[in-house]
PDB file of C-alpha atoms in Angstrom:
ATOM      1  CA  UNK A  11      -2.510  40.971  37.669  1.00 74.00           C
ATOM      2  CA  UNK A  12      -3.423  37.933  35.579  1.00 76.00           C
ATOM      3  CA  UNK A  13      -0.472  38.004  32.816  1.00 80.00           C
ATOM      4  CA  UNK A  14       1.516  38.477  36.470  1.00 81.00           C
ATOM      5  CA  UNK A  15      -0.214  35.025  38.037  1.00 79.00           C
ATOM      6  CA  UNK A  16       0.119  33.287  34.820  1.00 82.00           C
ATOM      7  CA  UNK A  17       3.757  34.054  34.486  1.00 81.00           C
ATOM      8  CA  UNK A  18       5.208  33.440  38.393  1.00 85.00           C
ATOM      9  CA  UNK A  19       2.174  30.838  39.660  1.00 89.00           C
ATOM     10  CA  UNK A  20       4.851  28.180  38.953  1.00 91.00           C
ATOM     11  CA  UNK A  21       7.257  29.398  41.460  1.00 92.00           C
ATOM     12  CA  UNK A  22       4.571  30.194  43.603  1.00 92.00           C
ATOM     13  CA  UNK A  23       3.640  26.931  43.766  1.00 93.00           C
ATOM     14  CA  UNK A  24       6.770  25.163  44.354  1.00 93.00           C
ATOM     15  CA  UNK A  25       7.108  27.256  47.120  1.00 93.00           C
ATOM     16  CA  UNK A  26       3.917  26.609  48.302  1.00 93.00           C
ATOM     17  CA  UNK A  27       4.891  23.041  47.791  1.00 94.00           C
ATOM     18  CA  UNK A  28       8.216  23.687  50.225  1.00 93.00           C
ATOM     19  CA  UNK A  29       6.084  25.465  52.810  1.00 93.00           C
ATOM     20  CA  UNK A  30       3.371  22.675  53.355  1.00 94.00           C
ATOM     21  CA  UNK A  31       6.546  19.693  53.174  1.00 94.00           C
ATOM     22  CA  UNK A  32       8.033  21.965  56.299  1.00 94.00           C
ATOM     23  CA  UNK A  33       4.776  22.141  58.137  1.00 95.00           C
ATOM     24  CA  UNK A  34       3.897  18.120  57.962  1.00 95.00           C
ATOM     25  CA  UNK A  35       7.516  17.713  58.962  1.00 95.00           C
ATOM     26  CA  UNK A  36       6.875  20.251  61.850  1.00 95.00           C
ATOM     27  CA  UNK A  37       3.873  18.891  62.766  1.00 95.00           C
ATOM     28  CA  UNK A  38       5.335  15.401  63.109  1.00 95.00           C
ATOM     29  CA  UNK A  39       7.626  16.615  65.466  1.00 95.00           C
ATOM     30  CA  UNK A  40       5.178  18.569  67.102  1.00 95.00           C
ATOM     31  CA  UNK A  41       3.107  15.334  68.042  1.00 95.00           C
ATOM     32  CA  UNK A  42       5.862  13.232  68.897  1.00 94.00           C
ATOM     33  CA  UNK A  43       7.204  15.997  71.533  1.00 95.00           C
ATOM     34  CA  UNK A  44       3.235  16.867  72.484  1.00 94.00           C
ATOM     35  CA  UNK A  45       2.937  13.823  73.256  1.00 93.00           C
ATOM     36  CA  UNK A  46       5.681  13.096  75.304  1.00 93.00           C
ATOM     37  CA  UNK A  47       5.207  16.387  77.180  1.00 94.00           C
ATOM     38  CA  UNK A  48       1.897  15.493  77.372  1.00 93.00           C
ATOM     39  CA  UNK A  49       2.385  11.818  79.597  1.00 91.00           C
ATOM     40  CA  UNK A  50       5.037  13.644  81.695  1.00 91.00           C
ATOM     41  CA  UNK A  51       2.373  16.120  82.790  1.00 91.00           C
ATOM     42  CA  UNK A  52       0.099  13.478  84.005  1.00 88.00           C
ATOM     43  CA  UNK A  53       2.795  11.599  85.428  1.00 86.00           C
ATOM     44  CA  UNK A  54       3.093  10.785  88.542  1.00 85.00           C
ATOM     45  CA  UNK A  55       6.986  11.865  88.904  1.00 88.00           C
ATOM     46  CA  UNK A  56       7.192  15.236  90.697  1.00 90.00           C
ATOM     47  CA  UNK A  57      10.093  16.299  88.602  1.00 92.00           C
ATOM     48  CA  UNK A  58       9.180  15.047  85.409  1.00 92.00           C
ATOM     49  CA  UNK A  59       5.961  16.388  85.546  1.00 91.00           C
ATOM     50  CA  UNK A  60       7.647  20.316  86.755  1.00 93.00           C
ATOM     51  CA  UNK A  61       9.832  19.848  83.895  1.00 94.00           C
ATOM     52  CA  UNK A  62       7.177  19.106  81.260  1.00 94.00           C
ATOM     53  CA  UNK A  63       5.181  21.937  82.737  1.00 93.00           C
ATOM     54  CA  UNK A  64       8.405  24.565  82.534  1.00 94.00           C
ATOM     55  CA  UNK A  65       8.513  23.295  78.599  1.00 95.00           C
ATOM     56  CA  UNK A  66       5.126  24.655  78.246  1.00 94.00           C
ATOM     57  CA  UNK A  67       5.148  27.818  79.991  1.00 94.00           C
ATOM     58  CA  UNK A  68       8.348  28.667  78.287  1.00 94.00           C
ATOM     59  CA  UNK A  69       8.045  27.874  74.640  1.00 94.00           C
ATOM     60  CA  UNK A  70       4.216  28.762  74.381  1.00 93.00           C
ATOM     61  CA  UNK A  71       5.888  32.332  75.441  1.00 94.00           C
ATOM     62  CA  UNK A  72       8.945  32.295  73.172  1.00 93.00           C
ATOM     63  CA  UNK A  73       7.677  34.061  69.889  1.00 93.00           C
ATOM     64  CA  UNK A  74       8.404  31.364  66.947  1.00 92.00           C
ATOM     65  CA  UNK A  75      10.653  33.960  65.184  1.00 93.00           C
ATOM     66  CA  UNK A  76      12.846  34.291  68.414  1.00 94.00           C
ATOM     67  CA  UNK A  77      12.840  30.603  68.119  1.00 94.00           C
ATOM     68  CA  UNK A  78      14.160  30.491  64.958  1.00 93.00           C
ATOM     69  CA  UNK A  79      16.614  32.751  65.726  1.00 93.00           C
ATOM     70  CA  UNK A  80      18.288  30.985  68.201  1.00 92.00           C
ATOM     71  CA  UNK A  81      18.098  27.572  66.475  1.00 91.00           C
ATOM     72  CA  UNK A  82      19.415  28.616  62.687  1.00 91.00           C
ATOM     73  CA  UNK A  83      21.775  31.528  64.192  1.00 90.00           C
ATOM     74  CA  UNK A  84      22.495  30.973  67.822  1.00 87.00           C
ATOM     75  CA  UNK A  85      23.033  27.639  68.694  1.00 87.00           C
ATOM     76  CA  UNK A  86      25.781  26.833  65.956  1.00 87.00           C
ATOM     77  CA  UNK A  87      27.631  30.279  66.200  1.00 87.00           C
ATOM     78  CA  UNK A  88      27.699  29.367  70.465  1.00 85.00           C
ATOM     79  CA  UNK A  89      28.843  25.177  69.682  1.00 84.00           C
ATOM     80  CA  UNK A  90      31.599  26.637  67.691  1.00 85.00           C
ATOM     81  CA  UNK A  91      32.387  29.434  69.986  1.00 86.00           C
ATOM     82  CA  UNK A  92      32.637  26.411  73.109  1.00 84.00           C
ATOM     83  CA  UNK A  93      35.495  24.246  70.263  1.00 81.00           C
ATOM     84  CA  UNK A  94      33.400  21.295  72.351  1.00 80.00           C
ATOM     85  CA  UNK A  95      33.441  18.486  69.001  1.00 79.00           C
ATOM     86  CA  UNK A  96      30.384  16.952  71.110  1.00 81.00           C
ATOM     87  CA  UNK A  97      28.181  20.643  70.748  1.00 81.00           C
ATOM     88  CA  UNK A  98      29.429  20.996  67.405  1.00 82.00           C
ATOM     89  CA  UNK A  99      28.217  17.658  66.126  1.00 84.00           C
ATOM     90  CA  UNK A 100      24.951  18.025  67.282  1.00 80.00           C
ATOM     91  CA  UNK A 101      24.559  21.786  66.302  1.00 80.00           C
ATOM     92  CA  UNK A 102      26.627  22.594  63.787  1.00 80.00           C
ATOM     93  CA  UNK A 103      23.556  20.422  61.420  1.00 80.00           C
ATOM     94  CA  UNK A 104      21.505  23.149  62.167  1.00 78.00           C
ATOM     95  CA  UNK A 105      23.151  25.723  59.639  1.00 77.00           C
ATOM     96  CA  UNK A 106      20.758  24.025  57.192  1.00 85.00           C
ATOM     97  CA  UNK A 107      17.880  26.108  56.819  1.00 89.00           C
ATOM     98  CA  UNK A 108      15.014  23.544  56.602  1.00 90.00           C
ATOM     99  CA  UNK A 109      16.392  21.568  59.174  1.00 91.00           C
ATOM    100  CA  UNK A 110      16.223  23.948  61.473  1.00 92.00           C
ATOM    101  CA  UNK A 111      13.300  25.861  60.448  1.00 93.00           C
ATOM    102  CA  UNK A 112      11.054  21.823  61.368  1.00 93.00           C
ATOM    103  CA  UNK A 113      13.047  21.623  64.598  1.00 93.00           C
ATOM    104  CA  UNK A 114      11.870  25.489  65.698  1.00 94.00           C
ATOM    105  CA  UNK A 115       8.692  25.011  64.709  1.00 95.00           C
ATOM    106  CA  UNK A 116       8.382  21.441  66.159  1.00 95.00           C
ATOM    107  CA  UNK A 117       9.695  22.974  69.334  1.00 95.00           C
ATOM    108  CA  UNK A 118       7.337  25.393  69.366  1.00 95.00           C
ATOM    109  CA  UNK A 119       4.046  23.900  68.456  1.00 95.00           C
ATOM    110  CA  UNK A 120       4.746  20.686  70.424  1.00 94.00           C
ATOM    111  CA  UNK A 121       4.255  23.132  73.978  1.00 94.00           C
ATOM    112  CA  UNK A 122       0.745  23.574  72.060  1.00 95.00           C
ATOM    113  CA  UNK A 123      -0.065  20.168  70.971  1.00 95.00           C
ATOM    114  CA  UNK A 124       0.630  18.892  74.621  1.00 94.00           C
ATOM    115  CA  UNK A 125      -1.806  20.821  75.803  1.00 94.00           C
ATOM    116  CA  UNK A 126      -4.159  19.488  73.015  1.00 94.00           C
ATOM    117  CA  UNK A 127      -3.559  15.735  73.895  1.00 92.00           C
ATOM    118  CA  UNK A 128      -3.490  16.284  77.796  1.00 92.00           C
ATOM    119  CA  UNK A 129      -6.786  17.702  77.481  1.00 92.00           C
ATOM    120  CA  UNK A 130      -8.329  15.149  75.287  1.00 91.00           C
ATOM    121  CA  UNK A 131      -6.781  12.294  77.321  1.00 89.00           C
ATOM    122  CA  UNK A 132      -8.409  14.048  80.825  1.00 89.00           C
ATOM    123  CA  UNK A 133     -11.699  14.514  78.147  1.00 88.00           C
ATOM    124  CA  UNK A 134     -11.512   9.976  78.196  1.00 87.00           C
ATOM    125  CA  UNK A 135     -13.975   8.791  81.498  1.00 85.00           C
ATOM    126  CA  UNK A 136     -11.308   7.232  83.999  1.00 83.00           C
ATOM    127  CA  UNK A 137     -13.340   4.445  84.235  1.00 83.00           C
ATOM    128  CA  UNK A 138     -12.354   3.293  80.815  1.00 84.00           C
ATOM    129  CA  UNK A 139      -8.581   3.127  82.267  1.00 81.00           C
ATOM    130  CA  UNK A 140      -9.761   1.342  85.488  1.00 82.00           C
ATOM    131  CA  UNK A 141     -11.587  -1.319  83.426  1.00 84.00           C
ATOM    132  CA  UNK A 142      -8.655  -1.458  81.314  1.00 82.00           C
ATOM    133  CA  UNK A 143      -6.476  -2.534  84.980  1.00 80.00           C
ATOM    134  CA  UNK A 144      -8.848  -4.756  85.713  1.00 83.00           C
ATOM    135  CA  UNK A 145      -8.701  -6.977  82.733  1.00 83.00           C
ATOM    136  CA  UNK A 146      -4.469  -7.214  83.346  1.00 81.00           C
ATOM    137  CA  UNK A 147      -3.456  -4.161  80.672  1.00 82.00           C
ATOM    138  CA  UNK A 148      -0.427  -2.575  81.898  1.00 82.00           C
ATOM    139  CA  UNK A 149      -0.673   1.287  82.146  1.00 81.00           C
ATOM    140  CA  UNK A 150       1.757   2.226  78.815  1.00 81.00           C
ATOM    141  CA  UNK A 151      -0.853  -0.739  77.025  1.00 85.00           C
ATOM    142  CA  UNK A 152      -4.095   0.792  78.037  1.00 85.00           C
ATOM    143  CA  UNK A 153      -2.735   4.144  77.146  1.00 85.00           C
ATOM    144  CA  UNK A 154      -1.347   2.935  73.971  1.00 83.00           C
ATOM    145  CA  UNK A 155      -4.449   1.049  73.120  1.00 84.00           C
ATOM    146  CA  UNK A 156      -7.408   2.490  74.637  1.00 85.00           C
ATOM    147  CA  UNK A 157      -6.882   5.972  75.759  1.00 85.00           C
ATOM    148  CA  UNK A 158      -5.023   7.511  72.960  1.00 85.00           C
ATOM    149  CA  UNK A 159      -6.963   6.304  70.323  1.00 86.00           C
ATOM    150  CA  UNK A 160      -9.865   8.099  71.901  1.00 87.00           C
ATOM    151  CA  UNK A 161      -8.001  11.378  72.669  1.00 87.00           C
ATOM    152  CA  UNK A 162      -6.319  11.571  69.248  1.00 87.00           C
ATOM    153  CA  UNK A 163     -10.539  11.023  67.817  1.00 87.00           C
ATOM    154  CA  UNK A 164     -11.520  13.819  70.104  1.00 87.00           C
ATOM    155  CA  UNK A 165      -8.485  16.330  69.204  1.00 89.00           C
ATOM    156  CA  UNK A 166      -8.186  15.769  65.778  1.00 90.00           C
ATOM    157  CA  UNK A 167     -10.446  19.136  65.111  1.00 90.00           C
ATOM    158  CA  UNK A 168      -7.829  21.317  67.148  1.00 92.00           C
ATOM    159  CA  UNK A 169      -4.872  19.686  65.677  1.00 93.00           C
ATOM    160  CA  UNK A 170      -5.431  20.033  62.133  1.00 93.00           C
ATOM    161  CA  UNK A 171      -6.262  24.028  63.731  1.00 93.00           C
ATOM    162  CA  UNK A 172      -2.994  23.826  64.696  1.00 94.00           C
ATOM    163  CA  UNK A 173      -1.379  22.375  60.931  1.00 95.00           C
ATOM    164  CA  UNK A 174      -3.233  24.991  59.668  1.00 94.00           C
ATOM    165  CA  UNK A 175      -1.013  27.536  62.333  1.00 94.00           C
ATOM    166  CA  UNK A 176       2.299  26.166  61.600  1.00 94.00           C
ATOM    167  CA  UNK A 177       1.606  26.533  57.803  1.00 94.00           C
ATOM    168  CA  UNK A 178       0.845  30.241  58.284  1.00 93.00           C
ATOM    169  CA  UNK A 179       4.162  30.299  60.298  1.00 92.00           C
ATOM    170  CA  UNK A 180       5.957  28.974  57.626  1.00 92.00           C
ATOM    171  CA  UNK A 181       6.015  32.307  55.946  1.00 92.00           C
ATOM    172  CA  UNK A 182       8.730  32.972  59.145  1.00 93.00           C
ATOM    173  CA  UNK A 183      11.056  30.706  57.757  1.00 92.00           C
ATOM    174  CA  UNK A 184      11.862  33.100  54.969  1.00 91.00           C
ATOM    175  CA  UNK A 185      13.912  35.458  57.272  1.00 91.00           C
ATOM    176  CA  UNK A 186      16.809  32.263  56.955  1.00 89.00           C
ATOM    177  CA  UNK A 187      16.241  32.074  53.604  1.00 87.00           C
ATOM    178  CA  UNK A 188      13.921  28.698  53.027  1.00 89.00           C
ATOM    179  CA  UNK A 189      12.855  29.375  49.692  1.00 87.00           C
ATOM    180  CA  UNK A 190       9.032  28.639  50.771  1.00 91.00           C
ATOM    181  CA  UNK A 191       5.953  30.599  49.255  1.00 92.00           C
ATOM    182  CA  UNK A 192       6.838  33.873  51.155  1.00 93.00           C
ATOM    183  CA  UNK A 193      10.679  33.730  50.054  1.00 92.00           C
ATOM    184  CA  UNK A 194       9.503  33.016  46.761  1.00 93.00           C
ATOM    185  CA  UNK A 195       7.015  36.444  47.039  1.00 93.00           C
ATOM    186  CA  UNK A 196       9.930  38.581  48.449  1.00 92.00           C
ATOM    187  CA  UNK A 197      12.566  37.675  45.351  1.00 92.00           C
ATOM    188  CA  UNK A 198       9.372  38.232  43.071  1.00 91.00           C
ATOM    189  CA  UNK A 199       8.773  41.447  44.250  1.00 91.00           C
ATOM    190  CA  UNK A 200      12.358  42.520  43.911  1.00 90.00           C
ATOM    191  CA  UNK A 201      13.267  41.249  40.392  1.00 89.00           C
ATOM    192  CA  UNK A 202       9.827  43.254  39.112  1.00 88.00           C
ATOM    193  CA  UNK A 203       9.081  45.977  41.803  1.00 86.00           C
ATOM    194  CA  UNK A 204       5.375  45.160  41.734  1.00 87.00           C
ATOM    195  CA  UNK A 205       5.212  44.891  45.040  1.00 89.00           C
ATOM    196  CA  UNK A 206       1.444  44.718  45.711  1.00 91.00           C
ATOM    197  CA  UNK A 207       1.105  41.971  43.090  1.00 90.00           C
ATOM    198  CA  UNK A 208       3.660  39.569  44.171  1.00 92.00           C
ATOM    199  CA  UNK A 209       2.613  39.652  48.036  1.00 92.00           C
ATOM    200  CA  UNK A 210      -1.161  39.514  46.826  1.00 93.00           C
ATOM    201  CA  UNK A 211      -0.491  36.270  44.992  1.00 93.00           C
ATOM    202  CA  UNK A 212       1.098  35.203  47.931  1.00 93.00           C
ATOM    203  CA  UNK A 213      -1.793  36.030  50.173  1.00 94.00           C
ATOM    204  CA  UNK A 214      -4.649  33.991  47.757  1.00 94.00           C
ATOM    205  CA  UNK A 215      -2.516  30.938  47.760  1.00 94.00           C
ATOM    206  CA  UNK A 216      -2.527  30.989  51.443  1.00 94.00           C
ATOM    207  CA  UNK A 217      -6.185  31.479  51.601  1.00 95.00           C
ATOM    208  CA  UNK A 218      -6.741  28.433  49.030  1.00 94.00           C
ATOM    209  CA  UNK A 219      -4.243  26.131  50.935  1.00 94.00           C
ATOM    210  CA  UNK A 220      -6.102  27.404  54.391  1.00 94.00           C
ATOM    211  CA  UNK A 221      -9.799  26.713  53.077  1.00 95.00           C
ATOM    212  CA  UNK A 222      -8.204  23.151  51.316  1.00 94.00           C
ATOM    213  CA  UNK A 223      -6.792  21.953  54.277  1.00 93.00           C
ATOM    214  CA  UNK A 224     -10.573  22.932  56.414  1.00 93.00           C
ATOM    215  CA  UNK A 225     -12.244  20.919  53.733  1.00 93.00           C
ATOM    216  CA  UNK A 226     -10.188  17.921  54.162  1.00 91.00           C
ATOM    217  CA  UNK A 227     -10.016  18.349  57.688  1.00 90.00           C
ATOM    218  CA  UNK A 228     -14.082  18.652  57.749  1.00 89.00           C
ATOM    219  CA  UNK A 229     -14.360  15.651  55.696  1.00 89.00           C
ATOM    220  CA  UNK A 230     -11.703  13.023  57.443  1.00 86.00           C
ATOM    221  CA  UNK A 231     -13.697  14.274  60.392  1.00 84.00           C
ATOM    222  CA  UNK A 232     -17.201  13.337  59.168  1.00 84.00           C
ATOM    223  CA  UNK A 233     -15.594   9.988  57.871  1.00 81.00           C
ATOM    224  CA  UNK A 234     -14.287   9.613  61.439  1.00 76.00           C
ATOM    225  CA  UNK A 235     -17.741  10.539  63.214  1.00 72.00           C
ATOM    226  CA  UNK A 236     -19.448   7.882  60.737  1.00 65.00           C
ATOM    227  CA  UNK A 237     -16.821   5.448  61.561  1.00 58.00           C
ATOM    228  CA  UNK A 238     -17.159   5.686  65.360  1.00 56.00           C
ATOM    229  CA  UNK A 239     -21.418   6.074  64.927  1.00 50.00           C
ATOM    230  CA  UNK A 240     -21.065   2.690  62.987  1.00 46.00           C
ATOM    231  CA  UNK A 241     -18.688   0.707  65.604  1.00 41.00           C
ATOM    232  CA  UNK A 242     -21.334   2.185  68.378  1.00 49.00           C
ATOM    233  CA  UNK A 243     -24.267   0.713  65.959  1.00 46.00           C
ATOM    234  CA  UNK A 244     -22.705  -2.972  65.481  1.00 44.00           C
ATOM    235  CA  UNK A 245     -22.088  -3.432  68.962  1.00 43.00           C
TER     236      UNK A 245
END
């Protein structure tokens, strides 16, 4: 097992390398649809707020592999099928595989990060947005400069949880052929046929990236506890 580590851990790593690249690019669009989704739930528009809610129900149903199905194979195959040069210019970029891989997993995590950030915004007294009124702040500034900063302090736990998902779901994005870490394991295992090796390499370097990522994610949030216990202290 060791001469085996020693000789593939290279590959191994770039992969693992590919795989956490695809999950911070996930995860970006992840917040920036959570968020979204999240302010058209607690809006006040009847039909923005039903459709936000629909987004939800239905891609924190859809299984992320089903997702990825119909991003990287579906949606392409049907603009081309339609000859419509408006459907094929916006799909026909998803026959690249990492490009589609971020937007399926974006899609997909963003129905759970808007749950995250509605629930830490609710979490944020009200009174702190009435004060915020009273002093002349518009709604989008208070939001944007009182109430998220709060909510993303009091999520941050659950949404590096959440990193630490997509990463694991990463290993999905071998089925279109992203070279990631799994990819990398599968072509291992069938140039050598030591099969038990090549996916148990894979599994440690999951683990280490898994318990690296809680460490940092421990850490940032001590550093942010301090921070906030020192603001409290000097005012």
């Amino acid at each position: 097992m060791i001469d085996f580590a020693i000789a593939y851990l290279p590959l191994y790593l770039k992969g693992a390398l590919v795989g956490l690249a695809l999950t911070a690019a996930a995860m970006t669009g992840a917040l920036i649809i959570g968020v979204a989704v999240a302010m058209g739930r607690l809006s006040q528009i009847p039909l923005l707020r039903y459709l936000t809610i629909s987004y939800v129900a239905v891609f924190r149903a859809v299984p992320p592999l089903v997702l990825l199905y119909i991003v990287y194979f579906g949606l392409p195959a049907w603009a081309m099928a339609t000859n419509s040069d408006v459907l094929i210019a916006i799909f026909s970029p998803l026959d690249n595989r990492l490009l589609a891989a971020t937007l399926a997993f974006s899609v997909n995590a963003g129905a759970y990060v808007a749950e995250i950030v509605r629930a830490s915004i609710l979490s944020i007294p009200e009174e702190q947005m009435e004060a915020a009124r009273s002093i002349g702040m518009t709604y989008p500034k208070a939001m944007r400069r009182i109430i998220l900063p709060q909510a993303f302090r009091t999520a941050f736990p659950t949404l590096c949880n959440e990193f630490i998902i997509i990463l694991k779901g990463t290993s999905l994005a071998s089925v279109i052929g992203v070279t990631e870490l799994m990819r990398n394991a599968q072509m291992v295992a069938s140039a050598t046929f030591r099969n038990l090796e090549a996916y148990v390499l894979a599994a440690l370097l999951y683990v280490v990236l898994v318990i690296l990522l809680q460490l940092a994610s421990a850490r940032i949030e001590r550093w942010m506890g301090g921070t906030r216990a020192a603001v409290r202290a000097s005012a």
